[in-house]
Amino acid sequence: MDKQSAKIAKEFSKRIKKKFGVQKLILFGSRARGDNFKNSDYDFIVVSDKFKHIKFILRASDFYEYWDKKTDLEIICYTPEEFERKKKQIGIVKTAVEEGVEI
């Protein structure tokens, strides 16, 4: 991960962790691997107990008001239980855990 991506990820983390009870925040994809382009998006997995009674499709919407960058933001939100189950399956969560960076 390059210095600029790390700085932006840490700033975003500070804005959301307390407000949303974030237990785990993982930056994954090209920004985490360091093979991103200037305009590559930021991909995050957010884990919080606060998602338990919120429909999956609605969970990420509030995070976008805390993103003030011109680059796109993609967020996938899980409860701790969902995250533990998903990280053992073949798919994006497992790859994010293996290649991503916890912020």
Short mmCIF file of N, CA and C in Angstrom, two decimals:
data_model
loop_
_atom_site.label_atom_id
_atom_site.label_comp_id
_atom_site.label_asym_id
_atom_site.label_seq_id
_atom_site.Cartn_x
_atom_site.Cartn_y
_atom_site.Cartn_z
N MET A 1 0.85 -1.17 0.00
CA MET A 1 0.00 0.00 0.00
C MET A 1 0.89 1.24 0.00
N ASP A 2 0.55 2.21 -0.84
CA ASP A 2 1.34 3.43 -0.88
C ASP A 2 0.96 4.36 0.28
N LYS A 3 1.80 5.34 0.53
CA LYS A 3 1.60 6.24 1.68
C LYS A 3 0.30 7.02 1.60
N GLN A 4 -0.06 7.49 0.42
CA GLN A 4 -1.29 8.27 0.27
C GLN A 4 -2.52 7.41 0.56
N SER A 5 -2.54 6.19 0.06
CA SER A 5 -3.66 5.28 0.33
C SER A 5 -3.76 4.97 1.81
N ALA A 6 -2.62 4.75 2.46
CA ALA A 6 -2.61 4.47 3.90
C ALA A 6 -3.15 5.65 4.68
N LYS A 7 -2.75 6.85 4.31
CA LYS A 7 -3.22 8.06 4.99
C LYS A 7 -4.73 8.22 4.86
N ILE A 8 -5.23 8.05 3.66
CA ILE A 8 -6.67 8.19 3.42
C ILE A 8 -7.46 7.11 4.16
N ALA A 9 -6.97 5.88 4.16
CA ALA A 9 -7.64 4.79 4.87
C ALA A 9 -7.68 5.05 6.38
N LYS A 10 -6.59 5.56 6.93
CA LYS A 10 -6.54 5.85 8.37
C LYS A 10 -7.47 7.00 8.74
N GLU A 11 -7.54 8.02 7.90
CA GLU A 11 -8.45 9.14 8.14
C GLU A 11 -9.90 8.66 8.14
N PHE A 12 -10.24 7.83 7.18
CA PHE A 12 -11.59 7.29 7.08
C PHE A 12 -11.91 6.44 8.31
N SER A 13 -10.94 5.64 8.72
CA SER A 13 -11.10 4.80 9.90
C SER A 13 -11.42 5.63 11.13
N LYS A 14 -10.70 6.71 11.33
CA LYS A 14 -10.94 7.58 12.49
C LYS A 14 -12.35 8.15 12.47
N ARG A 15 -12.85 8.48 11.30
CA ARG A 15 -14.18 9.07 11.19
C ARG A 15 -15.29 8.08 11.52
N ILE A 16 -15.08 6.81 11.20
CA ILE A 16 -16.20 5.86 11.31
C ILE A 16 -16.14 4.91 12.50
N LYS A 17 -14.96 4.63 13.03
CA LYS A 17 -14.84 3.55 14.03
C LYS A 17 -15.74 3.75 15.24
N LYS A 18 -15.69 4.90 15.85
CA LYS A 18 -16.48 5.13 17.05
C LYS A 18 -17.97 5.25 16.71
N LYS A 19 -18.26 6.02 15.70
CA LYS A 19 -19.64 6.28 15.30
C LYS A 19 -20.42 5.00 14.99
N PHE A 20 -19.77 4.06 14.33
CA PHE A 20 -20.46 2.85 13.89
C PHE A 20 -20.07 1.59 14.67
N GLY A 21 -19.29 1.74 15.72
CA GLY A 21 -18.88 0.58 16.51
C GLY A 21 -18.10 -0.44 15.70
N VAL A 22 -17.23 0.06 14.83
CA VAL A 22 -16.47 -0.82 13.94
C VAL A 22 -15.48 -1.65 14.73
N GLN A 23 -15.58 -2.96 14.58
CA GLN A 23 -14.67 -3.88 15.25
C GLN A 23 -13.50 -4.27 14.36
N LYS A 24 -13.73 -4.20 13.05
CA LYS A 24 -12.68 -4.56 12.10
C LYS A 24 -12.94 -3.78 10.82
N LEU A 25 -11.85 -3.21 10.29
CA LEU A 25 -11.91 -2.49 9.02
C LEU A 25 -10.75 -2.98 8.17
N ILE A 26 -11.07 -3.55 7.03
CA ILE A 26 -10.04 -4.11 6.14
C ILE A 26 -10.09 -3.39 4.80
N LEU A 27 -8.96 -2.82 4.42
CA LEU A 27 -8.80 -2.28 3.07
C LEU A 27 -8.30 -3.42 2.20
N PHE A 28 -8.96 -3.66 1.08
CA PHE A 28 -8.53 -4.74 0.20
C PHE A 28 -8.55 -4.28 -1.24
N GLY A 29 -8.15 -5.14 -2.13
CA GLY A 29 -8.11 -4.79 -3.54
C GLY A 29 -6.81 -4.11 -3.92
N SER A 30 -6.85 -3.38 -5.02
CA SER A 30 -5.62 -2.79 -5.57
C SER A 30 -4.95 -1.81 -4.62
N ARG A 31 -5.72 -1.06 -3.85
CA ARG A 31 -5.12 -0.10 -2.90
C ARG A 31 -4.31 -0.82 -1.83
N ALA A 32 -4.80 -1.94 -1.35
CA ALA A 32 -4.07 -2.71 -0.33
C ALA A 32 -2.85 -3.41 -0.93
N ARG A 33 -3.00 -3.91 -2.15
CA ARG A 33 -1.89 -4.61 -2.80
C ARG A 33 -0.81 -3.66 -3.29
N GLY A 34 -1.19 -2.40 -3.53
CA GLY A 34 -0.23 -1.42 -4.02
C GLY A 34 -0.11 -1.39 -5.53
N ASP A 35 -1.04 -2.03 -6.23
CA ASP A 35 -0.99 -2.00 -7.69
C ASP A 35 -2.13 -1.16 -8.28
N ASN A 36 -2.56 -0.18 -7.50
CA ASN A 36 -3.66 0.69 -7.90
C ASN A 36 -3.21 1.77 -8.88
N PHE A 37 -4.19 2.31 -9.58
CA PHE A 37 -4.00 3.49 -10.41
C PHE A 37 -4.39 4.71 -9.58
N LYS A 38 -4.10 5.89 -10.07
CA LYS A 38 -4.41 7.12 -9.33
C LYS A 38 -5.90 7.20 -8.97
N ASN A 39 -6.77 6.80 -9.89
CA ASN A 39 -8.21 6.91 -9.66
C ASN A 39 -8.87 5.61 -9.22
N SER A 40 -8.10 4.64 -8.81
CA SER A 40 -8.67 3.37 -8.33
C SER A 40 -9.53 3.62 -7.09
N ASP A 41 -10.59 2.83 -6.96
CA ASP A 41 -11.47 2.99 -5.81
C ASP A 41 -10.83 2.42 -4.55
N TYR A 42 -11.47 2.70 -3.43
CA TYR A 42 -11.08 2.15 -2.13
C TYR A 42 -12.12 1.11 -1.75
N ASP A 43 -11.66 -0.11 -1.48
CA ASP A 43 -12.55 -1.22 -1.12
C ASP A 43 -12.33 -1.56 0.35
N PHE A 44 -13.42 -1.54 1.12
CA PHE A 44 -13.34 -1.85 2.54
C PHE A 44 -14.35 -2.92 2.92
N ILE A 45 -13.94 -3.75 3.88
CA ILE A 45 -14.88 -4.60 4.60
C ILE A 45 -14.98 -4.02 5.99
N VAL A 46 -16.21 -3.82 6.45
CA VAL A 46 -16.48 -3.26 7.77
C VAL A 46 -17.22 -4.32 8.58
N VAL A 47 -16.73 -4.57 9.79
CA VAL A 47 -17.37 -5.56 10.67
C VAL A 47 -17.84 -4.84 11.93
N SER A 48 -19.13 -5.02 12.25
CA SER A 48 -19.71 -4.37 13.43
C SER A 48 -20.95 -5.13 13.89
N ASP A 49 -21.14 -5.18 15.21
CA ASP A 49 -22.36 -5.74 15.79
C ASP A 49 -23.58 -4.91 15.44
N LYS A 50 -23.38 -3.64 15.14
CA LYS A 50 -24.50 -2.74 14.85
C LYS A 50 -25.25 -3.11 13.57
N PHE A 51 -24.70 -4.01 12.78
CA PHE A 51 -25.36 -4.42 11.54
C PHE A 51 -26.38 -5.54 11.75
N LYS A 52 -26.46 -6.09 12.96
CA LYS A 52 -27.28 -7.28 13.20
C LYS A 52 -28.73 -7.15 12.77
N HIS A 53 -29.33 -6.01 12.95
CA HIS A 53 -30.75 -5.86 12.64
C HIS A 53 -30.99 -4.93 11.45
N ILE A 54 -29.96 -4.78 10.61
CA ILE A 54 -30.07 -3.95 9.41
C ILE A 54 -29.93 -4.86 8.19
N LYS A 55 -30.83 -4.70 7.23
CA LYS A 55 -30.75 -5.50 6.01
C LYS A 55 -29.39 -5.28 5.35
N PHE A 56 -28.83 -6.34 4.80
CA PHE A 56 -27.50 -6.30 4.21
C PHE A 56 -27.36 -5.16 3.19
N ILE A 57 -28.33 -5.00 2.35
CA ILE A 57 -28.28 -4.01 1.26
C ILE A 57 -28.26 -2.57 1.78
N LEU A 58 -28.72 -2.34 3.00
CA LEU A 58 -28.80 -0.98 3.56
C LEU A 58 -27.62 -0.60 4.45
N ARG A 59 -26.80 -1.54 4.79
CA ARG A 59 -25.74 -1.33 5.78
C ARG A 59 -24.70 -0.28 5.40
N ALA A 60 -24.30 -0.24 4.16
CA ALA A 60 -23.18 0.62 3.75
C ALA A 60 -23.57 2.08 3.52
N SER A 61 -24.84 2.36 3.37
CA SER A 61 -25.27 3.69 2.92
C SER A 61 -24.78 4.85 3.79
N ASP A 62 -24.80 4.71 5.10
CA ASP A 62 -24.40 5.81 5.98
C ASP A 62 -22.91 6.14 5.91
N PHE A 63 -22.11 5.20 5.49
CA PHE A 63 -20.66 5.43 5.45
C PHE A 63 -20.25 6.46 4.39
N TYR A 64 -21.04 6.59 3.37
CA TYR A 64 -20.66 7.47 2.26
C TYR A 64 -20.63 8.94 2.66
N GLU A 65 -21.39 9.33 3.70
CA GLU A 65 -21.31 10.73 4.14
C GLU A 65 -19.99 11.05 4.84
N TYR A 66 -19.24 10.04 5.20
CA TYR A 66 -17.94 10.24 5.86
C TYR A 66 -16.77 10.12 4.87
N TRP A 67 -17.09 9.99 3.60
CA TRP A 67 -16.07 9.86 2.55
C TRP A 67 -16.04 11.16 1.76
N ASP A 68 -14.93 11.87 1.83
CA ASP A 68 -14.84 13.18 1.17
C ASP A 68 -13.81 13.21 0.04
N LYS A 69 -13.53 12.08 -0.53
CA LYS A 69 -12.54 11.98 -1.61
C LYS A 69 -13.24 11.89 -2.97
N LYS A 70 -12.51 12.25 -4.01
CA LYS A 70 -13.06 12.17 -5.37
C LYS A 70 -13.09 10.74 -5.90
N THR A 71 -12.23 9.90 -5.36
CA THR A 71 -12.20 8.50 -5.79
C THR A 71 -13.40 7.76 -5.21
N ASP A 72 -13.80 6.71 -5.89
CA ASP A 72 -14.96 5.93 -5.46
C ASP A 72 -14.67 5.12 -4.21
N LEU A 73 -15.72 4.82 -3.49
CA LEU A 73 -15.66 4.02 -2.27
C LEU A 73 -16.60 2.84 -2.42
N GLU A 74 -16.11 1.66 -2.10
CA GLU A 74 -16.94 0.45 -2.10
C GLU A 74 -16.83 -0.18 -0.72
N ILE A 75 -17.97 -0.44 -0.09
CA ILE A 75 -17.98 -0.98 1.27
C ILE A 75 -18.86 -2.22 1.32
N ILE A 76 -18.36 -3.25 2.00
CA ILE A 76 -19.15 -4.45 2.28
C ILE A 76 -19.20 -4.57 3.80
N CYS A 77 -20.41 -4.67 4.34
CA CYS A 77 -20.60 -4.67 5.79
C CYS A 77 -21.10 -6.02 6.29
N TYR A 78 -20.47 -6.51 7.37
CA TYR A 78 -20.84 -7.79 7.97
C TYR A 78 -20.92 -7.68 9.48
N THR A 79 -21.75 -8.53 10.06
CA THR A 79 -21.70 -8.72 11.51
C THR A 79 -20.48 -9.59 11.78
N PRO A 80 -20.01 -9.65 13.03
CA PRO A 80 -18.86 -10.53 13.33
C PRO A 80 -19.12 -11.99 12.95
N GLU A 81 -20.33 -12.46 13.18
CA GLU A 81 -20.66 -13.85 12.86
C GLU A 81 -20.62 -14.10 11.35
N GLU A 82 -21.19 -13.18 10.60
CA GLU A 82 -21.17 -13.31 9.14
C GLU A 82 -19.73 -13.30 8.62
N PHE A 83 -18.93 -12.39 9.16
CA PHE A 83 -17.54 -12.27 8.73
C PHE A 83 -16.76 -13.55 9.00
N GLU A 84 -16.93 -14.11 10.18
CA GLU A 84 -16.22 -15.35 10.54
C GLU A 84 -16.60 -16.49 9.60
N ARG A 85 -17.87 -16.55 9.25
CA ARG A 85 -18.34 -17.59 8.33
C ARG A 85 -17.81 -17.35 6.91
N LYS A 86 -17.91 -16.11 6.45
CA LYS A 86 -17.52 -15.78 5.07
C LYS A 86 -16.02 -15.90 4.82
N LYS A 87 -15.21 -15.61 5.82
CA LYS A 87 -13.76 -15.65 5.60
C LYS A 87 -13.23 -17.07 5.41
N LYS A 88 -14.06 -18.06 5.73
CA LYS A 88 -13.68 -19.47 5.54
C LYS A 88 -14.12 -20.00 4.18
N GLN A 89 -14.97 -19.25 3.50
CA GLN A 89 -15.50 -19.67 2.21
C GLN A 89 -14.66 -19.07 1.08
N ILE A 90 -14.69 -19.71 -0.06
CA ILE A 90 -14.01 -19.15 -1.22
C ILE A 90 -14.80 -17.93 -1.68
N GLY A 91 -14.12 -16.82 -1.81
CA GLY A 91 -14.80 -15.60 -2.24
C GLY A 91 -14.05 -14.35 -1.84
N ILE A 92 -14.72 -13.24 -1.98
CA ILE A 92 -14.08 -11.94 -1.78
C ILE A 92 -13.61 -11.71 -0.35
N VAL A 93 -14.35 -12.21 0.63
CA VAL A 93 -13.95 -12.00 2.03
C VAL A 93 -12.68 -12.77 2.35
N LYS A 94 -12.61 -14.00 1.91
CA LYS A 94 -11.40 -14.79 2.14
C LYS A 94 -10.20 -14.12 1.48
N THR A 95 -10.36 -13.65 0.26
CA THR A 95 -9.28 -12.97 -0.44
C THR A 95 -8.90 -11.68 0.28
N ALA A 96 -9.89 -10.93 0.76
CA ALA A 96 -9.61 -9.68 1.49
C ALA A 96 -8.82 -9.95 2.76
N VAL A 97 -9.13 -11.02 3.45
CA VAL A 97 -8.40 -11.38 4.67
C VAL A 97 -6.96 -11.76 4.32
N GLU A 98 -6.78 -12.49 3.24
CA GLU A 98 -5.45 -12.94 2.84
C GLU A 98 -4.58 -11.81 2.27
N GLU A 99 -5.16 -10.92 1.48
CA GLU A 99 -4.39 -9.90 0.78
C GLU A 99 -4.57 -8.49 1.34
N GLY A 100 -5.61 -8.30 2.13
CA GLY A 100 -5.94 -6.96 2.61
C GLY A 100 -5.11 -6.50 3.79
N VAL A 101 -5.38 -5.26 4.19
CA VAL A 101 -4.67 -4.64 5.31
C VAL A 101 -5.70 -4.18 6.32
N GLU A 102 -5.57 -4.65 7.56
CA GLU A 102 -6.48 -4.19 8.60
C GLU A 102 -6.06 -2.80 9.05
N ILE A 103 -7.02 -1.91 9.08
CA ILE A 103 -6.76 -0.51 9.43
C ILE A 103 -7.14 -0.28 10.89
#
